[in-house]
Amino acid sequence: MSFSATAIPAATDADEPLVRIQSVHKHYGALHVLKGIDLDIRPGEKVSIIGPSGSGKTTLLRCVNYLERPTRGQIFINGELLGQKQGRRGFVELDDRSLARQRTGIGMVFQRFNLFPHLTVSQNVEIGPVKVLKVSRAEARERAIGLLGKVGLAEKRDAYPEMLSGGQQQRVAIARALAMQPTLMLFDEATSALDPELVGEVLNVMAQLAADGMTMMIVTHEMQFAEDVSDRVIFMDGGQIVEQGPPSRLFGAPEHPRTRGFLRAVLQKRTMP
Amino acid sequence: MSGGGWVRAYHLLPDFLGMLWAGAVMTVIVTAGGFVFAIVVGLLLAALRTGRSRLLHSLIYVYVEVFRAVPVLTQLFIIYFGLGAIGIRLNPIPSAVIGFGLNGGAYLTEVFRSGIESVNRGQTEAALSIGMTRTKALLYIVLPQAVRVVLPSIANFAIGLLKDTSLASAVAAPELSFNAHMLVDRTFLSTQIYLLVAVFYLAMSLPLSAVLHRLERGAARSRRA
């Protein structure tokens, strides 16, 4: 099964990154959360970001669709500067409409699902295409039913989110994001709020999406999943990228002592419940 | 209270009912007009308050505080007599609709604002993440949820407004209470007439109350589903 034709990006210049993060800093008052992040992500690449809580990985992910504004530095999506434009005196904020247009190409899945509770499952998936892409209701409905089928929830289409389990809600949230036919999907600890027995169904959907060629940035605590689906794993700590590499190397032979310490701690927790 | 009063009232009943019915129609017009006016003002200002303009925030703040702090009766006098003195002459009914609309608008601005703030920030973020502008996120995602939250407050406001329209009699708006005063002046049958007036108000507010209860239940059902 395949999620959408656009999941596989056009084979343009292989050297052109889909996401380019350039010396991004983020301050919250005195708190320095991101301390100069540089990161390129190629089309089709799956990148997992791991690290202790407070390391800045969620903030970095939220910067990539401009839910957080970097205090310094720039992010480019497909070569286009995100959220800002060059004014006469330095960079100025993009207007609401242009920012919204940029975000249509970037899907995001949240830890707490954030489904719209006043809409049915199907309406949750349809509302983006209808209100943003101006797709006809019939076509949006068709697209929603197709996507809900792919996440295994076609029969729940007329239910309200509250009637669903956490795992089902998160799968609807993935379908909602995919309905916009994004070229990049961001996952912000998509399984952290789930009961353990519901984690697998969400990871399966994410793995399928990865297999279809979607470009993915995944902030996660699921080390096995990161190892299985990622092309590259990034370890963040203290607002910086400490170490990155293919999963076999990062998990098998981490170089940095902080990476080793972190992996030891989380893997220990896994074997000793 | 003499038995003769009741007999006289019985004979005059058709006249009373005619006058009071005409007044009740005006009461409904002022209530409905003021309600719609207040809802529009409240929704608009609460929505504008979510924007980033400091100036707008301050203006809305001043409006809300001023109109909440001054009694609605005073506001009606200012609109009817005060504006009349500077050459803007409004009829009693439009004066009352504007007065109750502006006064209720200030109240409902705060009601809608609290409703909007009760909706989780994650809802706005999810809406933005599927490419909605801030305006669309407010319109399609936040406001529908906010309105469900504040429906009980709006119901109370509507019933309160229906009764408060009796104040419009002070600016000679020919609504239910004003017509009742006139009948009392003419016949001195105050007990009989005001009992009738109470029945008229009850007959209007009970159905209104029932409709609003039904709306609330409907909203609760679609939220829980």
GROMACS .gro file of C-alpha atoms in nm:
model
  498
    1MET     CA    1   0.000   0.000   0.000
    2SER     CA    2   0.111   0.352  -0.069
    3PHE     CA    3   0.002   0.669   0.108
    4SER     CA    4   0.021   0.911  -0.179
    5ALA     CA    5   0.195   0.968  -0.506
    6THR     CA    6   0.363   1.280  -0.373
    7ALA     CA    7   0.527   1.094  -0.088
    8ILE     CA    8   0.814   1.017  -0.320
    9PRO     CA    9   0.974   1.350  -0.400
   10ALA     CA   10   1.070   1.431  -0.756
   11ALA     CA   11   1.425   1.320  -0.825
   12THR     CA   12   1.574   1.661  -0.882
   13ASP     CA   13   1.922   1.759  -0.777
   14ALA     CA   14   2.027   1.491  -0.533
   15ASP     CA   15   2.252   1.738  -0.353
   16GLU     CA   16   1.970   1.983  -0.288
   17PRO     CA   17   1.844   1.925   0.067
   18LEU     CA   18   1.470   1.933   0.133
   19VAL     CA   19   1.536   2.088   0.474
   20ARG     CA   20   1.834   2.309   0.547
   21ILE     CA   21   1.873   2.427   0.905
   22GLN     CA   22   2.140   2.696   0.937
   23SER     CA   23   2.290   2.796   1.273
   24VAL     CA   24   1.950   2.808   1.442
   25HIS     CA   25   1.935   2.945   1.795
   26LYS     CA   26   1.631   2.966   2.018
   27HIS     CA   27   1.609   3.165   2.339
   28TYR     CA   28   1.317   3.176   2.580
   29GLY     CA   29   1.412   3.479   2.783
   30ALA     CA   30   1.735   3.382   2.958
   31LEU     CA   31   1.695   3.018   2.859
   32HIS     CA   32   1.910   2.919   2.562
   33VAL     CA   33   1.728   2.615   2.422
   34LEU     CA   34   1.893   2.573   2.081
   35LYS     CA   35   2.259   2.665   2.056
   36GLY     CA   36   2.341   2.676   1.689
   37ILE     CA   37   2.188   2.383   1.500
   38ASP     CA   38   2.308   2.301   1.147
   39LEU     CA   39   2.132   2.018   0.971
   40ASP     CA   40   2.050   1.919   0.614
   41ILE     CA   41   1.788   1.659   0.529
   42ARG     CA   42   1.774   1.508   0.183
   43PRO     CA   43   1.446   1.428   0.007
   44GLY     CA   44   1.324   1.087   0.116
   45GLU     CA   45   1.554   1.073   0.415
   46LYS     CA   46   1.425   0.957   0.753
   47VAL     CA   47   1.598   1.127   1.041
   48SER     CA   48   1.533   1.039   1.404
   49ILE     CA   49   1.624   1.285   1.677
   50ILE     CA   50   1.690   1.137   2.017
   51GLY     CA   51   1.816   1.284   2.341
   52PRO     CA   52   1.720   1.355   2.701
   53SER     CA   53   1.416   1.572   2.778
   54GLY     CA   54   1.506   1.938   2.768
   55SER     CA   55   1.771   1.877   2.504
   56GLY     CA   56   1.582   2.096   2.254
   57LYS     CA   57   1.476   1.826   2.010
   58THR     CA   58   1.105   1.915   2.020
   59THR     CA   59   1.186   2.287   1.992
   60LEU     CA   60   1.400   2.215   1.685
   61LEU     CA   61   1.118   2.016   1.525
   62ARG     CA   62   0.867   2.294   1.598
   63CYS     CA   63   1.104   2.544   1.436
   64VAL     CA   64   1.088   2.341   1.113
   65ASN     CA   65   0.723   2.440   1.060
   66TYR     CA   66   0.764   2.773   1.235
   67LEU     CA   67   0.540   2.698   1.531
   68GLU     CA   68   0.849   2.828   1.709
   69ARG     CA   69   1.035   3.118   1.557
   70PRO     CA   70   1.412   3.073   1.566
   71THR     CA   71   1.571   3.361   1.757
   72ARG     CA   72   1.864   3.347   1.516
   73GLY     CA   73   1.948   3.148   1.207
   74GLN     CA   74   1.744   3.035   0.909
   75ILE     CA   75   1.558   2.731   0.790
   76PHE     CA   76   1.505   2.659   0.422
   77ILE     CA   77   1.244   2.418   0.287
   78ASN     CA   78   1.315   2.320  -0.075
   79GLY     CA   79   1.546   2.618  -0.096
   80GLU     CA   80   1.276   2.860   0.024
   81LEU     CA   81   1.342   3.058   0.341
   82LEU     CA   82   1.085   2.962   0.604
   83GLY     CA   83   0.872   3.221   0.783
   84GLN     CA   84   1.079   3.520   0.682
   85LYS     CA   85   1.179   3.722   0.383
   86GLN     CA   86   1.463   3.952   0.301
   87GLY     CA   87   1.352   4.308   0.379
   88ARG     CA   88   1.540   4.628   0.317
   89ARG     CA   89   1.699   4.600   0.660
   90GLY     CA   90   1.758   4.235   0.731
   91PHE     CA   91   1.495   3.963   0.760
   92VAL     CA   92   1.132   4.040   0.834
   93GLU     CA   93   0.848   3.812   0.933
   94LEU     CA   94   0.640   3.667   0.653
   95ASP     CA   95   0.270   3.758   0.650
   96ASP     CA   96   0.020   3.507   0.785
   97ARG     CA   97  -0.101   3.394   0.445
   98SER     CA   98   0.246   3.324   0.300
   99LEU     CA   99   0.352   3.139   0.614
  100ALA     CA  100   0.036   2.928   0.596
  101ARG     CA  101   0.115   2.843   0.234
  102GLN     CA  102   0.463   2.727   0.334
  103ARG     CA  103   0.317   2.511   0.609
  104THR     CA  104   0.086   2.323   0.372
  105GLY     CA  105   0.385   2.123   0.251
  106ILE     CA  106   0.491   2.025   0.602
  107GLY     CA  107   0.280   1.778   0.798
  108MET     CA  108   0.306   1.759   1.173
  109VAL     CA  109   0.198   1.494   1.420
  110PHE     CA  110   0.176   1.600   1.783
  111GLN     CA  111   0.236   1.412   2.104
  112ARG     CA  112  -0.119   1.492   2.223
  113PHE     CA  113  -0.281   1.422   1.881
  114ASN     CA  114  -0.470   1.754   1.883
  115LEU     CA  115  -0.759   1.620   1.679
  116PHE     CA  116  -1.047   1.865   1.641
  117PRO     CA  117  -1.305   1.735   1.892
  118HIS     CA  118  -1.604   1.909   1.732
  119LEU     CA  119  -1.548   1.732   1.400
  120THR     CA  120  -1.589   1.368   1.304
  121VAL     CA  121  -1.286   1.160   1.214
  122SER     CA  122  -1.353   1.209   0.845
  123GLN     CA  123  -1.413   1.583   0.884
  124ASN     CA  124  -1.083   1.612   1.069
  125VAL     CA  125  -0.909   1.476   0.762
  126GLU     CA  126  -1.123   1.671   0.511
  127ILE     CA  127  -1.106   2.016   0.663
  128GLY     CA  128  -0.750   2.095   0.551
  129PRO     CA  129  -0.804   2.005   0.185
  130VAL     CA  130  -1.143   2.184   0.180
  131LYS     CA  131  -1.057   2.505   0.365
  132VAL     CA  132  -0.691   2.542   0.267
  133LEU     CA  133  -0.644   2.368  -0.068
  134LYS     CA  134  -1.000   2.452  -0.185
  135VAL     CA  135  -1.056   2.094  -0.293
  136SER     CA  136  -1.424   2.004  -0.350
  137ARG     CA  137  -1.603   1.837  -0.060
  138ALA     CA  138  -1.660   1.521  -0.260
  139GLU     CA  139  -1.294   1.493  -0.353
  140ALA     CA  140  -1.181   1.568   0.002
  141ARG     CA  141  -1.419   1.303   0.130
  142GLU     CA  142  -1.277   1.052  -0.114
  143ARG     CA  143  -0.923   1.142  -0.015
  144ALA     CA  144  -1.014   1.111   0.356
  145ILE     CA  145  -1.173   0.770   0.311
  146GLY     CA  146  -0.868   0.649   0.122
  147LEU     CA  147  -0.626   0.770   0.387
  148LEU     CA  148  -0.839   0.642   0.675
  149GLY     CA  149  -0.842   0.305   0.502
  150LYS     CA  150  -0.465   0.310   0.489
  151VAL     CA  151  -0.431   0.382   0.859
  152GLY     CA  152  -0.688   0.107   0.923
  153LEU     CA  153  -0.972   0.330   1.045
  154ALA     CA  154  -1.214   0.351   0.753
  155GLU     CA  155  -1.497   0.215   0.965
  156LYS     CA  156  -1.447   0.491   1.224
  157ARG     CA  157  -1.492   0.775   0.980
  158ASP     CA  158  -1.818   0.903   1.130
  159ALA     CA  159  -1.707   0.868   1.492
  160TYR     CA  160  -1.593   1.162   1.701
  161PRO     CA  161  -1.231   1.163   1.823
  162GLU     CA  162  -1.339   1.117   2.183
  163MET     CA  163  -1.472   0.772   2.103
  164LEU     CA  164  -1.133   0.652   1.979
  165SER     CA  165  -0.836   0.509   2.166
  166GLY     CA  166  -0.515   0.710   2.178
  167GLY     CA  167  -0.357   0.493   1.912
  168GLN     CA  168  -0.655   0.538   1.683
  169GLN     CA  169  -0.658   0.913   1.742
  170GLN     CA  170  -0.292   0.938   1.650
  171ARG     CA  171  -0.349   0.739   1.331
  172VAL     CA  172  -0.628   0.982   1.239
  173ALA     CA  173  -0.387   1.269   1.310
  174ILE     CA  174  -0.139   1.115   1.067
  175ALA     CA  175  -0.413   1.082   0.804
  176ARG     CA  176  -0.511   1.447   0.866
  177ALA     CA  177  -0.154   1.559   0.800
  178LEU     CA  178  -0.120   1.338   0.491
  179ALA     CA  179  -0.442   1.477   0.342
  180MET     CA  180  -0.247   1.795   0.267
  181GLN     CA  181  -0.006   1.585   0.056
  182PRO     CA  182   0.303   1.717   0.233
  183THR     CA  183   0.657   1.655   0.116
  184LEU     CA  184   0.787   1.645   0.472
  185MET     CA  185   0.638   1.491   0.786
  186LEU     CA  186   0.736   1.591   1.140
  187PHE     CA  187   0.664   1.357   1.430
  188ASP     CA  188   0.687   1.511   1.776
  189GLU     CA  189   0.703   1.219   2.020
  190ALA     CA  190   0.405   1.070   1.842
  191THR     CA  191   0.382   0.768   2.072
  192SER     CA  192   0.482   0.920   2.408
  193ALA     CA  193   0.125   0.983   2.524
  194LEU     CA  194   0.008   0.633   2.436
  195ASP     CA  195  -0.051   0.329   2.650
  196PRO     CA  196   0.227   0.078   2.576
  197GLU     CA  197  -0.002  -0.167   2.399
  198LEU     CA  198  -0.111   0.108   2.154
  199VAL     CA  199   0.238   0.220   2.051
  200GLY     CA  200   0.285  -0.055   1.794
  201GLU     CA  201  -0.014   0.035   1.574
  202VAL     CA  202   0.112   0.394   1.537
  203LEU     CA  203   0.470   0.287   1.471
  204ASN     CA  204   0.345   0.047   1.204
  205VAL     CA  205   0.174   0.331   1.020
  206MET     CA  206   0.488   0.543   1.048
  207ALA     CA  207   0.705   0.258   0.921
  208GLN     CA  208   0.473   0.213   0.623
  209LEU     CA  209   0.497   0.584   0.548
  210ALA     CA  210   0.876   0.558   0.566
  211ALA     CA  211   0.871   0.264   0.328
  212ASP     CA  212   0.667   0.473   0.083
  213GLY     CA  213   0.954   0.720   0.062
  214MET     CA  214   0.822   1.009   0.273
  215THR     CA  215   1.083   1.248   0.410
  216MET     CA  216   1.049   1.226   0.788
  217MET     CA  217   1.188   1.399   1.095
  218ILE     CA  218   1.106   1.193   1.401
  219VAL     CA  219   1.157   1.304   1.758
  220THR     CA  220   1.119   0.985   1.956
  221HIS     CA  221   1.201   0.783   2.264
  222GLU     CA  222   1.144   0.457   2.076
  223MET     CA  223   1.505   0.352   2.020
  224GLN     CA  224   1.421   0.026   1.843
  225PHE     CA  225   1.197   0.211   1.599
  226ALA     CA  226   1.461   0.478   1.538
  227GLU     CA  227   1.711   0.203   1.469
  228ASP     CA  228   1.477   0.019   1.231
  229VAL     CA  229   1.343   0.299   1.010
  230SER     CA  230   1.600   0.579   1.020
  231ASP     CA  231   1.865   0.656   0.763
  232ARG     CA  232   2.030   0.876   1.020
  233VAL     CA  233   1.999   0.922   1.393
  234ILE     CA  234   2.081   1.250   1.564
  235PHE     CA  235   2.166   1.272   1.930
  236MET     CA  236   2.093   1.609   2.089
  237ASP     CA  237   2.188   1.730   2.433
  238GLY     CA  238   2.198   2.077   2.585
  239GLY     CA  239   2.060   2.243   2.273
  240GLN     CA  240   2.328   2.104   2.044
  241ILE     CA  241   2.374   1.814   1.807
  242VAL     CA  242   2.628   1.603   1.992
  243GLU     CA  243   2.660   1.320   1.748
  244GLN     CA  244   2.490   1.184   1.435
  245GLY     CA  245   2.526   0.894   1.202
  246PRO     CA  246   2.359   0.586   1.060
  247PRO     CA  247   2.164   0.397   1.327
  248SER     CA  248   2.400   0.099   1.319
  249ARG     CA  249   2.692   0.320   1.415
  250LEU     CA  250   2.512   0.554   1.658
  251PHE     CA  251   2.351   0.270   1.849
  252GLY     CA  252   2.629   0.016   1.789
  253ALA     CA  253   2.938   0.225   1.847
  254PRO     CA  254   2.853   0.571   1.983
  255GLU     CA  255   3.161   0.791   1.995
  256HIS     CA  256   3.067   1.065   2.234
  257PRO     CA  257   3.054   0.987   2.608
  258ARG     CA  258   2.725   1.176   2.645
  259THR     CA  259   2.567   0.961   2.372
  260ARG     CA  260   2.696   0.650   2.545
  261GLY     CA  261   2.562   0.769   2.880
  262PHE     CA  262   2.219   0.848   2.736
  263LEU     CA  263   2.188   0.519   2.548
  264ARG     CA  264   2.302   0.324   2.851
  265ALA     CA  265   2.036   0.495   3.063
  266VAL     CA  266   1.745   0.442   2.822
  267LEU     CA  267   1.837   0.089   2.724
  268GLN     CA  268   1.873  -0.009   3.086
  269LYS     CA  269   1.527   0.129   3.155
  270ARG     CA  270   1.395  -0.089   2.874
  271THR     CA  271   1.535  -0.413   3.008
  272MET     CA  272   1.449  -0.340   3.370
  273PRO     CA  273   1.084  -0.233   3.382
  274MET     CA  274  -5.752   4.595   4.714
  275SER     CA  275  -6.123   4.612   4.638
  276GLY     CA  276  -6.323   4.345   4.462
  277GLY     CA  277  -6.444   4.616   4.227
  278GLY     CA  278  -6.096   4.648   4.085
  279TRP     CA  279  -6.097   4.292   3.964
  280VAL     CA  280  -6.440   4.332   3.808
  281ARG     CA  281  -6.327   4.647   3.628
  282ALA     CA  282  -6.010   4.475   3.516
  283TYR     CA  283  -6.215   4.188   3.379
  284HIS     CA  284  -6.422   4.426   3.168
  285LEU     CA  285  -6.114   4.610   3.047
  286LEU     CA  286  -5.923   4.288   2.977
  287PRO     CA  287  -5.948   4.305   2.595
  288ASP     CA  288  -5.801   4.660   2.601
  289PHE     CA  289  -5.526   4.551   2.841
  290LEU     CA  290  -5.435   4.249   2.634
  291GLY     CA  291  -5.423   4.453   2.316
  292MET     CA  292  -5.191   4.715   2.468
  293LEU     CA  293  -4.971   4.460   2.640
  294TRP     CA  294  -4.952   4.244   2.329
  295ALA     CA  295  -4.832   4.543   2.126
  296GLY     CA  296  -4.576   4.613   2.398
  297ALA     CA  297  -4.463   4.251   2.407
  298VAL     CA  298  -4.400   4.260   2.032
  299MET     CA  299  -4.175   4.563   2.086
  300THR     CA  300  -4.002   4.387   2.374
  301VAL     CA  301  -3.926   4.094   2.145
  302ILE     CA  302  -3.795   4.332   1.878
  303VAL     CA  303  -3.567   4.517   2.122
  304THR     CA  304  -3.447   4.188   2.276
  305ALA     CA  305  -3.378   4.022   1.942
  306GLY     CA  306  -3.216   4.333   1.798
  307GLY     CA  307  -3.002   4.394   2.105
  308PHE     CA  308  -2.908   4.026   2.122
  309VAL     CA  309  -2.794   4.005   1.761
  310PHE     CA  310  -2.611   4.338   1.793
  311ALA     CA  311  -2.437   4.220   2.112
  312ILE     CA  312  -2.339   3.881   1.965
  313VAL     CA  313  -2.190   4.044   1.656
  314VAL     CA  314  -1.998   4.301   1.863
  315GLY     CA  315  -1.883   4.040   2.115
  316LEU     CA  316  -1.767   3.786   1.856
  317LEU     CA  317  -1.593   4.050   1.647
  318LEU     CA  318  -1.410   4.213   1.936
  319ALA     CA  319  -1.314   3.882   2.097
  320ALA     CA  320  -1.175   3.769   1.759
  321LEU     CA  321  -0.986   4.097   1.709
  322ARG     CA  322  -0.843   4.062   2.058
  323THR     CA  323  -0.663   3.744   1.951
  324GLY     CA  324  -0.468   3.949   1.695
  325ARG     CA  325  -0.138   4.115   1.761
  326SER     CA  326  -0.232   4.484   1.744
  327ARG     CA  327  -0.160   4.652   2.080
  328LEU     CA  328  -0.373   4.951   1.985
  329LEU     CA  329  -0.676   4.731   1.915
  330HIS     CA  330  -0.626   4.551   2.245
  331SER     CA  331  -0.627   4.882   2.432
  332LEU     CA  332  -0.932   5.017   2.251
  333ILE     CA  333  -1.128   4.699   2.317
  334TYR     CA  334  -1.019   4.702   2.681
  335VAL     CA  335  -1.142   5.059   2.727
  336TYR     CA  336  -1.473   4.983   2.553
  337VAL     CA  337  -1.537   4.675   2.765
  338GLU     CA  338  -1.450   4.846   3.094
  339VAL     CA  339  -1.651   5.162   3.024
  340PHE     CA  340  -1.964   4.983   2.910
  341ARG     CA  341  -1.950   4.735   3.195
  342ALA     CA  342  -1.896   5.003   3.459
  343VAL     CA  343  -2.183   5.235   3.359
  344PRO     CA  344  -2.542   5.119   3.425
  345VAL     CA  345  -2.732   5.033   3.112
  346LEU     CA  346  -3.005   5.282   3.208
  347THR     CA  347  -2.747   5.564   3.205
  348GLN     CA  348  -2.624   5.444   2.868
  349LEU     CA  349  -2.978   5.451   2.731
  350PHE     CA  350  -3.026   5.807   2.856
  351ILE     CA  351  -2.700   5.916   2.697
  352ILE     CA  352  -2.787   5.757   2.363
  353TYR     CA  353  -3.144   5.887   2.357
  354PHE     CA  354  -3.119   6.231   2.523
  355GLY     CA  355  -2.748   6.299   2.502
  356LEU     CA  356  -2.712   6.228   2.131
  357GLY     CA  357  -3.040   6.412   2.074
  358ALA     CA  358  -2.888   6.722   2.236
  359ILE     CA  359  -2.605   6.725   1.981
  360GLY     CA  360  -2.842   6.679   1.692
  361ILE     CA  361  -2.836   6.299   1.649
  362ARG     CA  362  -3.198   6.216   1.704
  363LEU     CA  363  -3.281   5.848   1.732
  364ASN     CA  364  -3.621   5.697   1.791
  365PRO     CA  365  -3.668   5.515   2.123
  366ILE     CA  366  -3.659   5.165   1.970
  367PRO     CA  367  -3.333   5.207   1.771
  368SER     CA  368  -3.184   5.382   2.075
  369ALA     CA  369  -3.271   5.086   2.291
  370VAL     CA  370  -3.135   4.832   2.040
  371ILE     CA  371  -2.808   5.024   2.014
  372GLY     CA  372  -2.786   5.072   2.391
  373PHE     CA  373  -2.848   4.708   2.478
  374GLY     CA  374  -2.631   4.598   2.187
  375LEU     CA  375  -2.330   4.803   2.299
  376ASN     CA  376  -2.377   4.714   2.662
  377GLY     CA  377  -2.428   4.343   2.591
  378GLY     CA  378  -2.144   4.352   2.338
  379ALA     CA  379  -1.902   4.455   2.611
  380TYR     CA  380  -2.022   4.171   2.831
  381LEU     CA  381  -2.014   3.914   2.551
  382THR     CA  382  -1.666   4.024   2.439
  383GLU     CA  383  -1.543   3.900   2.774
  384VAL     CA  384  -1.755   3.585   2.756
  385PHE     CA  385  -1.624   3.493   2.410
  386ARG     CA  386  -1.269   3.584   2.510
  387SER     CA  387  -1.282   3.340   2.803
  388GLY     CA  388  -1.431   3.079   2.570
  389ILE     CA  389  -1.150   3.124   2.318
  390GLU     CA  390  -0.891   3.104   2.594
  391SER     CA  391  -1.045   2.780   2.722
  392VAL     CA  392  -0.962   2.605   2.393
  393ASN     CA  393  -0.630   2.425   2.411
  394ARG     CA  394  -0.341   2.595   2.230
  395GLY     CA  395  -0.271   2.263   2.060
  396GLN     CA  396  -0.591   2.311   1.860
  397THR     CA  397  -0.457   2.629   1.703
  398GLU     CA  398  -0.120   2.467   1.642
  399ALA     CA  399  -0.280   2.168   1.471
  400ALA     CA  400  -0.485   2.403   1.253
  401LEU     CA  401  -0.177   2.607   1.160
  402SER     CA  402   0.014   2.287   1.085
  403ILE     CA  403  -0.235   2.192   0.813
  404GLY     CA  404  -0.180   2.527   0.649
  405MET     CA  405  -0.462   2.736   0.796
  406THR     CA  406  -0.405   3.106   0.850
  407ARG     CA  407  -0.466   3.240   1.203
  408THR     CA  408  -0.804   3.369   1.089
  409LYS     CA  409  -0.912   3.032   0.949
  410ALA     CA  410  -0.788   2.852   1.260
  411LEU     CA  411  -0.999   3.085   1.473
  412LEU     CA  412  -1.305   3.059   1.250
  413TYR     CA  413  -1.315   2.686   1.181
  414ILE     CA  414  -1.139   2.532   1.479
  415VAL     CA  415  -1.130   2.756   1.786
  416LEU     CA  416  -1.457   2.951   1.772
  417PRO     CA  417  -1.687   2.648   1.720
  418GLN     CA  418  -1.537   2.495   2.034
  419ALA     CA  419  -1.540   2.824   2.225
  420VAL     CA  420  -1.908   2.887   2.148
  421ARG     CA  421  -2.003   2.546   2.287
  422VAL     CA  422  -1.821   2.631   2.609
  423VAL     CA  423  -1.994   2.967   2.656
  424LEU     CA  424  -2.347   2.867   2.552
  425PRO     CA  425  -2.475   2.865   2.914
  426SER     CA  426  -2.345   3.220   2.963
  427ILE     CA  427  -2.508   3.330   2.641
  428ALA     CA  428  -2.835   3.171   2.753
  429ASN     CA  429  -2.823   3.364   3.080
  430PHE     CA  430  -2.741   3.681   2.891
  431ALA     CA  431  -3.038   3.638   2.657
  432ILE     CA  432  -3.288   3.587   2.940
  433GLY     CA  433  -3.136   3.873   3.138
  434LEU     CA  434  -3.163   4.094   2.831
  435LEU     CA  435  -3.530   4.010   2.781
  436LYS     CA  436  -3.604   4.138   3.130
  437ASP     CA  437  -3.365   4.434   3.112
  438THR     CA  438  -3.548   4.568   2.807
  439SER     CA  439  -3.805   4.696   3.057
  440LEU     CA  440  -3.551   4.973   3.121
  441ALA     CA  441  -3.618   5.098   2.771
  442SER     CA  442  -3.949   5.232   2.904
  443ALA     CA  443  -3.739   5.511   3.056
  444VAL     CA  444  -3.665   5.642   2.708
  445ALA     CA  445  -4.031   5.602   2.608
  446ALA     CA  446  -3.980   5.293   2.395
  447PRO     CA  447  -4.335   5.154   2.371
  448GLU     CA  448  -4.242   4.807   2.495
  449LEU     CA  449  -4.426   4.589   2.745
  450SER     CA  450  -4.336   4.778   3.064
  451PHE     CA  451  -4.392   5.119   2.909
  452ASN     CA  452  -4.737   5.022   2.788
  453ALA     CA  453  -4.811   4.878   3.129
  454HIS     CA  454  -4.720   5.210   3.297
  455MET     CA  455  -4.954   5.389   3.060
  456LEU     CA  456  -5.241   5.153   3.141
  457VAL     CA  457  -5.182   5.196   3.513
  458ASP     CA  458  -5.175   5.573   3.477
  459ARG     CA  459  -5.508   5.557   3.302
  460THR     CA  460  -5.689   5.301   3.519
  461PHE     CA  461  -5.496   5.280   3.852
  462LEU     CA  462  -5.540   4.900   3.837
  463SER     CA  463  -5.170   4.841   3.915
  464THR     CA  464  -5.199   4.495   4.075
  465GLN     CA  465  -5.405   4.349   3.796
  466ILE     CA  466  -5.197   4.501   3.521
  467TYR     CA  467  -4.859   4.408   3.663
  468LEU     CA  468  -4.972   4.052   3.724
  469LEU     CA  469  -5.062   4.038   3.357
  470VAL     CA  470  -4.724   4.186   3.270
  471ALA     CA  471  -4.551   3.915   3.474
  472VAL     CA  472  -4.744   3.652   3.280
  473PHE     CA  473  -4.635   3.811   2.953
  474TYR     CA  474  -4.268   3.811   3.056
  475LEU     CA  475  -4.295   3.450   3.172
  476ALA     CA  476  -4.460   3.350   2.846
  477MET     CA  477  -4.161   3.496   2.660
  478SER     CA  478  -3.873   3.384   2.879
  479LEU     CA  479  -3.982   3.025   2.942
  480PRO     CA  480  -3.982   2.927   2.572
  481LEU     CA  481  -3.653   3.115   2.526
  482SER     CA  482  -3.509   2.923   2.816
  483ALA     CA  483  -3.632   2.593   2.669
  484VAL     CA  484  -3.477   2.668   2.329
  485LEU     CA  485  -3.143   2.754   2.488
  486HIS     CA  486  -3.145   2.440   2.701
  487ARG     CA  487  -3.203   2.237   2.390
  488LEU     CA  488  -2.912   2.411   2.215
  489GLU     CA  489  -2.685   2.342   2.512
  490ARG     CA  490  -2.778   1.977   2.521
  491GLY     CA  491  -2.721   1.950   2.147
  492ALA     CA  492  -2.376   2.107   2.183
  493ALA     CA  493  -2.286   1.879   2.472
  494ARG     CA  494  -2.397   1.578   2.270
  495SER     CA  495  -2.192   1.669   1.965
  496ARG     CA  496  -1.890   1.731   2.189
  497ARG     CA  497  -1.920   1.395   2.359
  498ALA     CA  498  -2.099   1.228   2.074
   0.00000   0.00000   0.00000
